[in-house]
Coordinates of C-alpha atoms and ligand atoms in Angstrom, one line a residue:
M82 CA 0.0 0.0 0.0
A83 CA 1.5 3.3 -1.1
K84 CA 1.5 6.0 1.6
I85 CA 1.2 9.7 0.8
A86 CA 2.0 12.7 3.0
V87 CA -0.3 15.5 2.2
I88 CA 0.8 19.1 3.1
P89 CA -1.9 21.6 2.2
G90 CA 0.1 24.6 3.4
D91 CA -1.5 28.0 3.3
G92 CA -4.3 29.9 1.6
A93 CA -5.1 28.5 -1.9
G94 CA -2.9 25.5 -1.1
I95 CA -5.5 24.4 1.5
E96 CA -8.4 24.8 -0.9
V97 CA -6.7 22.9 -3.8
A98 CA -5.5 20.1 -1.5
Q99 CA -9.1 19.5 -0.4
A100 CA -10.1 19.3 -4.0
G101 CA -7.2 17.0 -4.9
L102 CA -8.1 14.7 -2.0
A103 CA -11.7 14.5 -3.1
V104 CA -10.6 13.3 -6.5
L105 CA -8.0 10.9 -4.9
T106 CA -10.6 9.5 -2.6
H107 CA -12.9 8.7 -5.5
L108 CA -10.2 7.1 -7.6
N109 CA -8.8 5.2 -4.7
H110 CA -12.2 3.5 -4.1
S111 CA -13.4 3.1 -7.7
R112 CA -10.1 1.8 -9.0
Q113 CA -8.9 0.1 -5.8
L114 CA -5.5 1.9 -5.9
G115 CA -4.7 0.9 -2.3
L116 CA -3.5 4.4 -1.4
A117 CA -3.4 5.8 2.1
W118 CA -2.6 9.3 3.2
E119 CA -2.0 11.4 6.2
V120 CA -2.4 15.2 6.3
F121 CA 0.2 17.4 7.9
D122 CA -0.5 21.0 9.1
F123 CA 2.9 22.5 8.2
G124 CA 2.4 26.1 7.1
A125 CA 2.2 29.7 8.3
E126 CA -0.4 29.1 11.0
R127 CA 1.7 26.5 12.8
Y128 CA 4.9 28.4 12.2
L129 CA 3.5 31.7 13.7
K130 CA 2.2 29.8 16.7
T131 CA 5.2 27.6 17.4
G132 CA 8.1 29.2 15.6
V133 CA 8.8 25.9 13.9
A134 CA 8.2 25.4 10.2
L135 CA 9.1 21.7 10.0
P136 CA 9.8 19.6 13.1
P137 CA 13.3 18.2 13.3
G138 CA 13.6 14.7 11.8
Q139 CA 10.4 15.2 9.7
I140 CA 12.2 15.0 6.4
D141 CA 13.8 11.8 7.4
I142 CA 10.4 10.4 8.3
F143 CA 9.1 11.4 4.8
R144 CA 12.1 9.8 3.2
R145 CA 11.8 6.6 5.1
D146 CA 8.0 6.0 5.6
Y147 CA 6.3 7.7 2.6
D148 CA 6.0 7.0 -1.1
A149 CA 5.0 10.5 -2.1
I150 CA 4.3 14.0 -0.8
L151 CA 1.3 15.9 -2.2
F152 CA 1.8 19.6 -1.5
G153 CA -0.6 22.6 -1.8
A154 CA 1.3 25.9 -1.5
V155 CA 3.0 27.9 1.1
G156 CA 3.1 31.7 1.6
D157 CA 1.4 34.1 3.9
P158 CA 1.4 37.8 4.0
R159 CA 2.0 37.7 7.8
V160 CA 5.4 36.0 7.3
K161 CA 7.1 38.9 5.6
D162 CA 10.4 37.3 4.8
N163 CA 8.8 34.0 3.5
A164 CA 11.0 32.1 6.0
H165 CA 8.6 29.3 6.6
A166 CA 8.1 28.7 2.9
R167 CA 11.9 28.2 2.5
D168 CA 12.1 26.1 5.6
I169 CA 9.3 23.8 4.3
L170 CA 9.2 23.7 0.5
L171 CA 12.9 24.4 -0.3
A172 CA 14.0 22.3 2.6
L173 CA 12.0 19.4 1.2
R174 CA 13.3 19.8 -2.3
F175 CA 16.9 20.2 -1.1
Q176 CA 17.1 17.6 1.7
L177 CA 15.2 15.0 -0.2
D178 CA 17.6 15.8 -3.1
L179 CA 14.7 16.1 -5.6
Y180 CA 16.9 17.4 -8.4
V181 CA 14.3 17.2 -11.2
N182 CA 11.5 19.8 -11.1
F183 CA 9.4 18.5 -13.9
R184 CA 6.9 21.0 -15.2
P185 CA 4.7 20.2 -18.1
C186 CA 3.2 23.1 -20.0
R187 CA 0.4 21.8 -22.1
L188 CA -2.7 23.7 -23.4
L189 CA -5.8 21.8 -22.3
D190 CA -8.2 23.5 -24.8
D191 CA -7.6 25.7 -27.8
R192 CA -10.0 28.2 -26.3
L193 CA -7.5 28.9 -23.5
S194 CA -4.6 30.0 -25.8
P195 CA -3.5 33.6 -25.4
L196 CA -1.6 33.4 -28.7
K197 CA -3.3 34.0 -32.1
G198 CA -3.1 30.8 -34.2
K199 CA -1.5 28.6 -31.5
G200 CA -3.5 25.8 -30.0
K201 CA -3.1 22.4 -28.3
K202 CA -0.7 21.2 -31.0
E203 CA 1.7 24.2 -30.7
L204 CA 1.5 24.6 -26.9
D205 CA 3.0 21.4 -25.5
F206 CA 6.4 21.3 -23.9
V207 CA 8.0 20.3 -20.6
V208 CA 10.6 22.1 -18.5
F209 CA 13.3 20.2 -16.6
R210 CA 14.2 22.8 -13.9
E211 CA 17.3 22.0 -11.8
N212 CA 15.9 21.9 -8.3
T213 CA 18.7 21.6 -5.7
E214 CA 21.3 24.2 -6.6
G215 CA 21.5 27.5 -8.5
L216 CA 20.7 30.7 -6.8
Y217 CA 18.4 29.0 -4.3
N218 CA 21.0 27.7 -1.9
G219 CA 20.9 30.6 0.6
I220 CA 24.7 31.1 0.4
G221 CA 25.5 34.8 0.8
G222 CA 24.3 37.5 3.0
S223 CA 24.3 41.2 3.8
F224 CA 27.0 43.5 5.2
K225 CA 26.5 47.1 6.5
K226 CA 22.8 46.5 6.1
G227 CA 20.8 49.7 6.2
T228 CA 23.7 52.0 5.5
A229 CA 24.8 53.6 2.2
D230 CA 27.6 51.1 2.0
E231 CA 25.2 48.1 2.1
V232 CA 26.4 45.0 0.3
T233 CA 24.3 41.9 -0.4
I234 CA 25.6 38.8 -2.1
A235 CA 23.8 35.7 -3.4
E236 CA 26.0 32.9 -4.7
E237 CA 24.9 30.7 -7.6
I238 CA 26.1 27.1 -7.4
S239 CA 26.2 24.7 -10.3
T240 CA 28.1 21.4 -9.7
R241 CA 29.2 19.0 -12.4
K242 CA 27.1 16.3 -10.8
G243 CA 24.1 18.6 -10.4
V244 CA 24.2 19.9 -14.0
E245 CA 24.8 16.4 -15.5
R246 CA 22.0 14.7 -13.7
I247 CA 19.3 17.2 -14.7
V248 CA 20.6 17.3 -18.3
R249 CA 20.6 13.5 -18.4
A250 CA 17.1 13.4 -17.0
A251 CA 15.9 15.7 -19.7
F252 CA 17.4 13.7 -22.5
A253 CA 16.3 10.4 -21.0
W254 CA 12.7 11.6 -20.7
A255 CA 12.7 13.0 -24.3
K256 CA 13.9 9.6 -25.6
A257 CA 11.4 7.6 -23.5
N258 CA 8.5 9.9 -24.6
G259 CA 9.4 10.1 -28.3
K260 CA 10.4 13.7 -28.2
K261 CA 12.9 14.8 -30.8
R262 CA 14.2 18.2 -29.4
V263 CA 15.9 19.2 -26.2
A264 CA 16.8 22.9 -25.6
L265 CA 19.2 24.2 -23.0
A266 CA 18.6 27.7 -21.5
D267 CA 21.6 29.2 -19.8
K268 CA 23.3 32.7 -19.7
S269 CA 26.9 31.7 -20.5
N270 CA 27.4 34.9 -22.6
A271 CA 27.2 37.0 -19.5
I272 CA 27.8 34.5 -16.7
P273 CA 31.0 32.6 -17.6
A274 CA 30.3 29.9 -15.0
H275 CA 27.3 28.9 -17.1
E276 CA 29.8 27.5 -19.6
L277 CA 29.6 24.3 -17.4
W278 CA 26.0 24.0 -18.5
T279 CA 26.8 24.5 -22.2
R280 CA 29.6 22.0 -22.1
V281 CA 27.8 19.3 -20.2
F282 CA 24.7 19.7 -22.4
K283 CA 26.9 19.2 -25.5
E284 CA 28.5 16.1 -24.0
V285 CA 25.3 14.4 -23.0
A286 CA 23.6 15.4 -26.3
A287 CA 26.4 13.5 -28.2
E288 CA 25.0 10.3 -26.6
Y289 CA 21.6 11.0 -28.2
P290 CA 22.2 11.3 -31.9
D291 CA 18.5 11.1 -32.7
I292 CA 17.6 14.1 -30.6
A293 CA 18.2 17.6 -31.8
A294 CA 20.0 19.5 -29.0
K295 CA 20.0 23.3 -29.2
H296 CA 21.7 25.7 -26.9
H297 CA 19.9 29.0 -26.2
Y298 CA 20.6 32.0 -24.0
V299 CA 17.7 32.2 -21.6
D300 CA 16.6 35.7 -22.6
A301 CA 16.3 34.8 -26.3
L302 CA 14.5 31.5 -25.4
A303 CA 12.0 33.4 -23.3
M304 CA 11.1 35.5 -26.3
Q305 CA 10.9 32.5 -28.7
L306 CA 8.8 30.6 -26.2
V307 CA 6.1 33.3 -26.6
L308 CA 6.5 33.7 -30.4
T309 CA 7.0 30.1 -31.5
P310 CA 6.2 27.7 -28.6
E311 CA 5.9 24.9 -31.1
A312 CA 9.7 25.0 -31.5
F313 CA 10.1 23.4 -28.1
D314 CA 9.5 19.9 -26.7
V315 CA 11.9 19.7 -23.7
I316 CA 13.7 22.6 -22.1
V317 CA 16.4 22.0 -19.4
T318 CA 17.6 24.9 -17.3
T319 CA 18.8 26.3 -14.0
N320 CA 16.7 26.6 -10.9
L321 CA 15.9 30.3 -11.2
F322 CA 15.5 30.4 -15.0
G323 CA 13.3 27.3 -14.6
D324 CA 11.1 29.1 -12.1
I325 CA 10.7 32.1 -14.5
L326 CA 10.3 30.1 -17.7
T327 CA 7.6 27.9 -16.1
D328 CA 5.5 30.9 -15.1
I329 CA 5.7 31.9 -18.8
G330 CA 4.7 28.4 -19.6
A331 CA 1.8 28.7 -17.3
G332 CA 0.8 32.0 -18.9
L333 CA 0.9 30.4 -22.3
T334 CA -1.4 27.5 -21.3
G335 CA -4.2 29.1 -19.2
G336 CA -2.4 30.6 -16.2
L337 CA -1.2 29.4 -12.9
G338 CA -4.5 27.7 -12.2
V339 CA -3.6 24.9 -14.6
A340 CA 0.2 24.5 -14.1
A341 CA 1.4 21.3 -12.5
S342 CA 4.8 20.0 -11.3
A343 CA 6.6 17.0 -9.9
N344 CA 9.8 17.2 -7.8
L345 CA 11.7 13.9 -8.5
N346 CA 14.7 11.8 -7.7
P347 CA 14.3 8.1 -8.4
D348 CA 16.1 7.3 -5.1
S349 CA 14.0 9.6 -2.9
T350 CA 10.4 10.4 -1.9
P351 CA 8.9 12.6 -4.7
L352 CA 6.9 15.7 -4.0
F353 CA 4.1 16.9 -6.2
E354 CA 2.7 20.4 -6.2
P355 CA 0.9 22.9 -8.4
V356 CA 3.2 25.6 -9.7
H357 CA 1.1 28.4 -8.2
G358 CA 1.4 29.8 -4.7
S359 CA -1.0 30.5 -1.9
A360 CA -2.8 33.2 -4.0
P361 CA -3.6 35.5 -1.1
D362 CA -5.6 37.8 -3.4
I363 CA -8.3 35.2 -4.0
A364 CA -7.8 32.6 -1.2
G365 CA -10.7 31.9 1.0
K366 CA -13.4 32.9 -1.5
G367 CA -14.0 29.5 -2.9
I368 CA -12.9 30.5 -6.4
V369 CA -9.4 29.0 -6.6
N370 CA -8.9 26.9 -9.7
P371 CA -8.2 23.2 -8.6
T372 CA -7.1 22.2 -12.1
A373 CA -3.4 22.5 -11.5
M374 CA -3.8 20.3 -8.4
F375 CA -5.8 17.7 -10.4
I376 CA -3.1 17.5 -13.1
T377 CA -0.4 17.4 -10.3
T378 CA -2.4 14.5 -8.7
A379 CA -2.3 12.8 -12.1
L380 CA 1.5 13.2 -12.2
M381 CA 1.7 11.6 -8.8
L382 CA -0.6 8.7 -9.7
R383 CA 1.5 8.0 -12.8
E384 CA 4.7 8.0 -10.7
L385 CA 3.1 5.6 -8.2
G386 CA 2.4 3.2 -11.0
H387 CA -1.3 4.0 -11.7
A388 CA -1.0 5.2 -15.3
E389 CA -4.5 4.4 -16.2
A390 CA -6.1 6.3 -13.3
A391 CA -3.8 9.2 -14.1
A392 CA -4.9 9.2 -17.8
D393 CA -8.6 9.0 -16.7
L394 CA -8.1 12.0 -14.4
E395 CA -6.4 14.0 -17.1
R396 CA -9.2 13.2 -19.5
A397 CA -11.8 14.2 -17.0
V398 CA -10.1 17.5 -16.3
E399 CA -9.8 18.2 -20.1
A400 CA -13.5 17.3 -20.6
A401 CA -14.5 19.7 -17.8
V402 CA -12.5 22.5 -19.3
A403 CA -13.9 21.8 -22.8
A404 CA -17.4 22.0 -21.4
G405 CA -16.6 25.4 -19.8
Q406 CA -17.0 24.0 -16.3
T407 CA -14.2 26.1 -14.9
T408 CA -13.4 28.8 -12.4
K409 CA -13.3 32.5 -13.3
D410 CA -9.6 32.5 -14.3
L411 CA -10.6 30.3 -17.2
Q412 CA -13.6 32.4 -18.0
G413 CA -16.0 30.1 -16.2
T414 CA -18.4 30.8 -13.4
L415 CA -18.0 27.8 -11.1
S416 CA -16.5 27.6 -7.6
T417 CA -13.6 25.4 -6.6
S418 CA -16.0 22.7 -5.3
Q419 CA -18.3 22.9 -8.3
V420 CA -15.3 22.3 -10.6
T421 CA -14.3 19.4 -8.4
Q422 CA -17.8 18.0 -8.6
A423 CA -17.7 18.4 -12.4
V424 CA -14.4 16.5 -12.7
L425 CA -15.8 13.8 -10.3
A426 CA -18.9 13.4 -12.5
K427 CA -16.7 12.8 -15.5
L428 CA -14.7 10.2 -13.7
Ligands
NAD757 P1 0.6 33.0 -6.7 O1 0.8 31.8 -7.6 O2 0.1 32.7 -5.3 O3 -0.5 34.0 -7.4 C1 -0.2 34.7 -8.6 C2 -1.5 35.1 -9.3 O4 -2.1 33.9 -9.9 C3 -2.5 35.7 -8.4 O5 -3.2 36.6 -9.0 C4 -3.4 34.5 -8.1 O6 -4.7 34.8 -7.7 C5 -3.4 33.7 -9.3 N1 -3.5 32.2 -9.0 C6 -2.6 31.4 -8.5 N2 -3.1 30.2 -8.3 C7 -4.3 30.2 -8.8 C8 -5.4 29.2 -8.9 N3 -5.2 28.0 -8.5 N4 -6.5 29.6 -9.4 C9 -6.7 30.8 -9.9 N5 -5.8 31.8 -9.8 C10 -4.6 31.5 -9.3 O7 1.9 33.8 -6.6 P2 2.3 35.1 -5.8 O8 1.1 36.0 -5.6 O9 3.5 35.6 -6.4 O10 2.7 34.5 -4.4 C11 1.8 34.4 -3.3 C12 2.5 33.6 -2.2 O11 2.7 32.3 -2.6 C13 3.9 34.2 -1.8 O12 4.1 34.0 -0.5 C14 4.8 33.2 -2.6 O13 6.1 33.1 -2.1 C15 4.1 31.9 -2.5 N6 4.4 30.9 -3.5 C16 4.4 29.6 -3.1 C17 4.6 28.6 -4.1 C18 4.6 27.2 -3.6 O14 4.2 26.9 -2.5 N7 4.9 26.3 -4.5 C19 4.7 29.0 -5.4 C20 4.6 30.3 -5.8 C21 4.5 31.3 -4.9
IPM758 C1 7.7 27.7 -7.3 C2 7.8 28.9 -6.3 C3 8.9 28.7 -5.4 C4 10.2 28.7 -6.2 C5 9.0 29.7 -4.2 C6 7.7 29.7 -3.4 C7 10.1 29.5 -3.3 O1 7.8 30.1 -7.0 O2 7.6 26.6 -6.9 O3 7.8 28.0 -8.5 O4 10.7 29.8 -6.5 O5 10.7 27.6 -6.5
MN759 MN1 7.6 29.9 -9.2

């Protein structure tokens, strides 16, 4: 029996986790998936009350006793420096060594395309975002803070091992999924250290003669993504660039309400989360789009070996979108729970 740790988190995270669990409960019973889960209240509320974001030893427990983590979102206007989000989400990504942040960007319905003449066929790519290094390591700090001489430094890390494993993951996935193109986004023209990315990409690409490997500077790729998204199948990039490019990817495919992600390492406990945050501007009103969480749940089901249930869920979500049974962000009029009911009905 697979065991899932559910961390709803804050705001919209709590609402979409509830929707995700409704769908998971249904699938678990109807398809006898044998899944069990436990809900953890890690988030701003607990952090503000106790000063502890994640109890000591918790990550080891997740690594040892759980097969997956299903995550909502963290972020709360009351925690000004976002410390608890880093201590929960980034700690999980780093300490579980989830080096692949897999973010599919796929248009669910032609109607949702923001681009003239681009539909489902053109808007379908995945991003392999490096997830354990880059500028996210917290190395650096401030000196003479608050004075005219203030200095602040943030160090970007790329290791040979870290770059190679994410680049390899991107090519392996492309090959396994019949994709013919892998693109690298770095900034080696301005950041000489990124030459490591360019070089490792070229080396790994040589092992995949059937896949067209193309190096891009991230700024140019960002523009091309908007003008000719059909030019991309798989994009591999650094942690920060991946963060930004996947929000562009979300924008191209219906917005953050539909963008899903999986944090993976074949030797660790994977974590699945929508790309969006706690959406404080709309949280608590019952209008948060649960679609990103449904697609995220499908990613988790596939990873846990339930490919058929995953595909059924994806089909149900697409059918609901096609029928206009959506929240306001997708031009619909339904609430979070009404969209959930619509997807359940199609299952
Ligand atoms: P956000 O993703 O929370 O919201 C950005 C915009 O998208 C908002 O207008 C919001 O209403 C909209 N949106 C997001 N999710 C939606 C959904 N499911 N349905 C409909 N609309 C949706 O990003 P933000 O406003 O930059 O950040 C808010 C907080 O969330 C911050 O504290 C941030 O650090 C945190 N955050 C957390 C995660 C995470 O936990 N994975 C991801 C991103 C941001
Ligand atoms: C994401 C988020 C996180 C990130 C934040 C909340 C730390 O934006 O998952 O995309 O930057 O990775
Ligand atoms: Mn982000």
